[in-house]
């Protein structure tokens, strides 16, 4: 076998020690799962942004609030987060207005209903972001564990060799560095995706909060 064949990536993985192989398998699994959630969250956030834009166009076009409410109620399971916030707030507003003449209590009740729905929507958008953050922070250290173990094995092997050369330690060190490389391959996309998604969700959350304040003012004018 030539040195280039011995040091090929596949050969290094198959000939690595059991612990290093377990580390590589764990990192590969974390990488695959993180990529699954990266694509899932990307599509989810893109859909949330699109539905938010669509509802804002409909709302600010001057349409009737009752018609918007009926439309949101009929398509509750297919509507966007902003539409569900509007629907919950307007539902509570109409219910409290029919029961009480206290304008402040009516507006406060609508705000609480919108705030509760807002929190559920943001929690749904933020789901599994903690997993991406954990993969990004832990994977390099898991890879480092495999690296340290591989280097230890490589130097332990020198005790049985009379004249130590680079050819004796190169395979062990190379397999150790493969573990580090896989750890970085798992960590870097997860960190980049987490930061991007956290920023996008913050922007969507700000739009939700701005709408809640503006809609509360509209409801207050309806009571006068």
CSV table of C-alpha atoms in Angstrom, one decimal:
chain,number,residue,atom,x,y,z
A,1,UNK,CA,0.0,0.0,0.0
A,2,UNK,CA,1.4,3.4,-0.9
A,3,UNK,CA,1.6,6.3,1.6
A,4,UNK,CA,-1.0,8.3,-0.4
A,5,UNK,CA,-3.4,5.3,-0.2
A,6,UNK,CA,-2.8,4.9,3.5
A,7,UNK,CA,-3.5,8.6,4.1
A,8,UNK,CA,-6.7,8.8,2.0
A,9,UNK,CA,-9.7,10.1,3.9
A,10,UNK,CA,-11.7,6.8,3.6
A,11,UNK,CA,-8.7,4.8,4.7
A,12,UNK,CA,-8.0,7.0,7.7
A,13,UNK,CA,-11.7,6.7,8.8
A,14,UNK,CA,-11.8,2.9,8.4
A,15,UNK,CA,-8.4,2.3,10.1
A,16,UNK,CA,-9.0,4.7,12.9
A,17,UNK,CA,-9.4,3.5,16.5
A,18,UNK,CA,-12.8,2.5,17.8
A,19,UNK,CA,-13.2,5.7,19.9
A,20,UNK,CA,-12.2,8.0,17.0
A,21,UNK,CA,-14.7,6.2,14.8
A,22,UNK,CA,-17.4,6.7,17.4
A,23,UNK,CA,-16.5,10.3,17.6
A,24,UNK,CA,-16.7,10.7,13.8
A,25,UNK,CA,-20.0,8.8,13.6
A,26,UNK,CA,-21.5,11.1,16.3
A,27,UNK,CA,-20.3,14.2,14.5
A,28,UNK,CA,-21.6,13.0,11.2
A,29,UNK,CA,-25.0,12.3,12.8
A,30,UNK,CA,-25.1,15.8,14.4
A,31,UNK,CA,-24.2,17.3,11.1
A,32,UNK,CA,-26.9,15.5,9.2
A,33,UNK,CA,-29.6,16.4,11.8
A,34,UNK,CA,-28.4,20.0,11.9
A,35,UNK,CA,-28.7,20.3,8.1
A,36,UNK,CA,-32.2,18.8,8.3
A,37,UNK,CA,-33.2,21.5,10.8
A,38,UNK,CA,-31.4,24.2,8.8
A,39,UNK,CA,-33.5,23.5,5.7
A,40,UNK,CA,-36.7,23.1,7.8
A,41,UNK,CA,-36.2,26.4,9.6
A,42,UNK,CA,-35.2,28.2,6.4
A,43,UNK,CA,-38.4,27.2,4.7
A,44,UNK,CA,-40.5,28.0,7.8
A,45,UNK,CA,-39.0,31.4,8.3
A,46,UNK,CA,-39.4,32.2,4.6
A,47,UNK,CA,-43.0,31.2,4.7
A,48,UNK,CA,-43.6,33.2,7.8
A,49,UNK,CA,-42.1,36.3,6.2
A,50,UNK,CA,-44.2,35.8,3.0
A,51,UNK,CA,-47.4,35.4,4.9
A,52,UNK,CA,-46.7,38.4,7.1
A,53,UNK,CA,-46.1,40.5,4.0
A,54,UNK,CA,-49.3,39.2,2.4
A,55,UNK,CA,-51.5,39.9,5.5
A,56,UNK,CA,-50.0,43.4,6.0
A,57,UNK,CA,-51.0,44.2,2.4
A,58,UNK,CA,-54.5,43.0,3.0
A,59,UNK,CA,-54.8,44.7,6.4
A,60,UNK,CA,-53.5,48.1,5.4
A,61,UNK,CA,-55.4,48.2,2.1
A,62,UNK,CA,-58.4,49.5,4.1
A,63,UNK,CA,-60.5,46.3,4.1
A,64,UNK,CA,-63.3,45.7,6.6
A,65,UNK,CA,-62.0,44.2,9.9
A,66,UNK,CA,-65.0,41.8,10.2
A,67,UNK,CA,-64.2,40.4,6.7
A,68,UNK,CA,-60.6,40.0,7.6
A,69,UNK,CA,-61.6,38.3,10.8
A,70,UNK,CA,-63.9,35.9,9.1
A,71,UNK,CA,-61.2,35.1,6.5
A,72,UNK,CA,-58.6,34.5,9.3
A,73,UNK,CA,-60.9,32.3,11.3
A,74,UNK,CA,-61.8,30.2,8.3
A,75,UNK,CA,-58.1,29.6,7.4
A,76,UNK,CA,-56.7,29.5,10.9
A,77,UNK,CA,-54.6,26.4,10.4
A,78,UNK,CA,-53.2,27.7,7.1
A,79,UNK,CA,-52.7,31.4,8.0
A,80,UNK,CA,-49.5,33.1,9.0
A,81,UNK,CA,-48.5,34.2,12.5
A,82,UNK,CA,-49.5,37.8,12.1
A,83,UNK,CA,-52.9,36.8,10.9
A,84,UNK,CA,-53.4,34.6,13.9
A,85,UNK,CA,-52.4,37.4,16.2
A,86,UNK,CA,-55.0,39.7,14.5
A,87,UNK,CA,-57.6,36.9,14.8
A,88,UNK,CA,-57.1,36.3,18.5
A,89,UNK,CA,-57.0,40.0,19.3
A,90,UNK,CA,-60.1,40.8,17.3
A,91,UNK,CA,-62.0,37.8,18.7
A,92,UNK,CA,-61.3,38.9,22.3
A,93,UNK,CA,-62.1,42.5,21.5
A,94,UNK,CA,-65.6,41.6,20.1
A,95,UNK,CA,-66.3,39.3,23.0
A,96,UNK,CA,-65.3,41.8,25.7
A,97,UNK,CA,-67.1,44.7,23.9
A,98,UNK,CA,-70.3,42.8,24.0
A,99,UNK,CA,-70.0,42.0,27.7
A,100,UNK,CA,-68.4,45.1,29.2
A,101,UNK,CA,-68.6,48.9,28.7
A,102,UNK,CA,-65.1,49.3,30.2
A,103,UNK,CA,-63.0,50.5,27.3
A,104,UNK,CA,-59.7,50.1,29.1
A,105,UNK,CA,-60.5,46.5,30.1
A,106,UNK,CA,-61.6,45.6,26.6
A,107,UNK,CA,-58.4,46.9,25.0
A,108,UNK,CA,-56.2,45.3,27.7
A,109,UNK,CA,-58.0,42.0,27.1
A,110,UNK,CA,-57.4,42.2,23.3
A,111,UNK,CA,-53.7,43.0,24.0
A,112,UNK,CA,-53.3,40.1,26.3
A,113,UNK,CA,-54.8,37.7,23.7
A,114,UNK,CA,-52.5,39.1,21.0
A,115,UNK,CA,-49.5,38.8,23.3
A,116,UNK,CA,-50.3,35.2,24.1
A,117,UNK,CA,-50.6,34.3,20.5
A,118,UNK,CA,-47.5,36.3,19.7
A,119,UNK,CA,-45.5,34.3,22.2
A,120,UNK,CA,-46.7,31.0,20.7
A,121,UNK,CA,-45.8,32.1,17.2
A,122,UNK,CA,-42.3,33.3,18.2
A,123,UNK,CA,-41.7,30.1,20.3
A,124,UNK,CA,-42.7,28.0,17.2
A,125,UNK,CA,-40.2,30.0,15.0
A,126,UNK,CA,-37.5,29.6,17.6
A,127,UNK,CA,-38.0,25.8,18.1
A,128,UNK,CA,-34.8,23.8,17.5
A,129,UNK,CA,-32.6,26.9,17.3
A,130,UNK,CA,-31.1,25.8,20.6
A,131,UNK,CA,-30.1,22.5,19.0
A,132,UNK,CA,-28.2,24.4,16.2
A,133,UNK,CA,-26.5,26.5,18.9
A,134,UNK,CA,-25.5,23.4,20.8
A,135,UNK,CA,-24.1,21.7,17.7
A,136,UNK,CA,-22.2,24.8,16.8
A,137,UNK,CA,-20.6,25.1,20.3
A,138,UNK,CA,-20.1,21.4,21.2
A,139,UNK,CA,-19.0,19.8,17.9
A,140,UNK,CA,-15.4,21.3,17.9
A,141,UNK,CA,-14.8,19.9,21.4
A,142,UNK,CA,-16.1,16.5,20.4
A,143,UNK,CA,-13.8,16.5,17.4
A,144,UNK,CA,-11.0,17.6,19.7
A,145,UNK,CA,-11.6,14.6,21.9
A,146,UNK,CA,-11.1,12.4,18.8
A,147,UNK,CA,-8.0,14.4,17.9
A,148,UNK,CA,-6.4,14.0,21.3
A,149,UNK,CA,-7.1,10.3,21.5
A,150,UNK,CA,-5.7,9.7,18.0
A,151,UNK,CA,-2.5,11.6,18.7
A,152,UNK,CA,-2.1,9.7,22.0
A,153,UNK,CA,-2.4,6.4,20.1
A,154,UNK,CA,0.1,7.7,17.5
A,155,UNK,CA,2.7,8.5,20.0
A,156,UNK,CA,2.1,5.3,22.0
A,157,UNK,CA,2.8,3.4,18.9
A,158,UNK,CA,6.3,4.9,18.8
A,159,UNK,CA,7.2,2.9,21.9
A,160,UNK,CA,7.4,-0.2,19.8
A,161,UNK,CA,9.5,1.3,17.0
A,162,UNK,CA,13.2,1.5,17.2
A,163,UNK,CA,13.8,4.4,14.9
A,164,UNK,CA,10.8,6.9,14.8
A,165,UNK,CA,10.1,8.5,11.5
A,166,UNK,CA,7.3,10.7,10.2
A,167,UNK,CA,5.9,7.7,8.3
A,168,UNK,CA,5.2,6.0,11.7
A,169,UNK,CA,3.2,8.9,13.3
A,170,UNK,CA,1.6,10.4,10.2
A,171,UNK,CA,-1.3,8.0,9.9
A,172,UNK,CA,-2.3,8.4,13.5
A,173,UNK,CA,-2.0,12.2,13.5
A,174,UNK,CA,-3.9,12.3,10.2
A,175,UNK,CA,-6.8,10.3,11.5
A,176,UNK,CA,-6.9,12.5,14.5
A,177,UNK,CA,-7.1,15.6,12.4
A,178,UNK,CA,-10.0,14.1,10.4
A,179,UNK,CA,-12.0,14.1,13.6
A,180,UNK,CA,-11.3,17.8,14.0
A,181,UNK,CA,-12.2,18.5,10.4
A,182,UNK,CA,-15.6,16.7,10.8
A,183,UNK,CA,-16.2,18.6,14.0
A,184,UNK,CA,-15.7,21.9,12.3
A,185,UNK,CA,-17.8,20.8,9.3
A,186,UNK,CA,-20.7,20.1,11.7
A,187,UNK,CA,-20.1,23.3,13.8
A,188,UNK,CA,-19.6,26.0,11.2
A,189,UNK,CA,-22.9,25.6,9.2
A,190,UNK,CA,-24.9,25.3,12.5
A,191,UNK,CA,-23.4,28.5,13.9
A,192,UNK,CA,-24.0,30.5,10.7
A,193,UNK,CA,-27.5,29.2,10.4
A,194,UNK,CA,-28.3,29.9,14.1
A,195,UNK,CA,-27.1,33.5,13.8
A,196,UNK,CA,-29.0,34.1,10.6
A,197,UNK,CA,-32.2,32.6,11.8
A,198,UNK,CA,-32.0,34.4,15.2
A,199,UNK,CA,-31.7,37.7,13.3
A,200,UNK,CA,-34.6,36.9,10.9
A,201,UNK,CA,-36.8,35.8,13.8
A,202,UNK,CA,-36.0,39.0,15.7
A,203,UNK,CA,-37.0,41.0,12.7
A,204,UNK,CA,-40.3,39.1,12.3
A,205,UNK,CA,-41.0,39.5,16.1
A,206,UNK,CA,-40.5,43.3,15.8
A,207,UNK,CA,-43.0,43.4,13.0
A,208,UNK,CA,-45.5,41.4,15.1
A,209,UNK,CA,-45.0,43.8,18.0
A,210,UNK,CA,-45.4,46.9,15.9
A,211,UNK,CA,-48.6,45.5,14.4
A,212,UNK,CA,-50.0,44.7,17.9
A,213,UNK,CA,-49.5,48.3,19.0
A,214,UNK,CA,-51.0,49.8,15.8
A,215,UNK,CA,-53.9,47.4,15.9
A,216,UNK,CA,-54.6,48.2,19.5
A,217,UNK,CA,-54.8,51.9,18.6
A,218,UNK,CA,-57.2,51.1,15.8
A,219,UNK,CA,-59.4,49.1,18.2
A,220,UNK,CA,-59.3,51.9,20.7
A,221,UNK,CA,-60.7,54.3,18.1
A,222,UNK,CA,-63.5,51.8,17.3
A,223,UNK,CA,-64.7,52.2,20.9
A,224,UNK,CA,-65.1,55.9,20.7
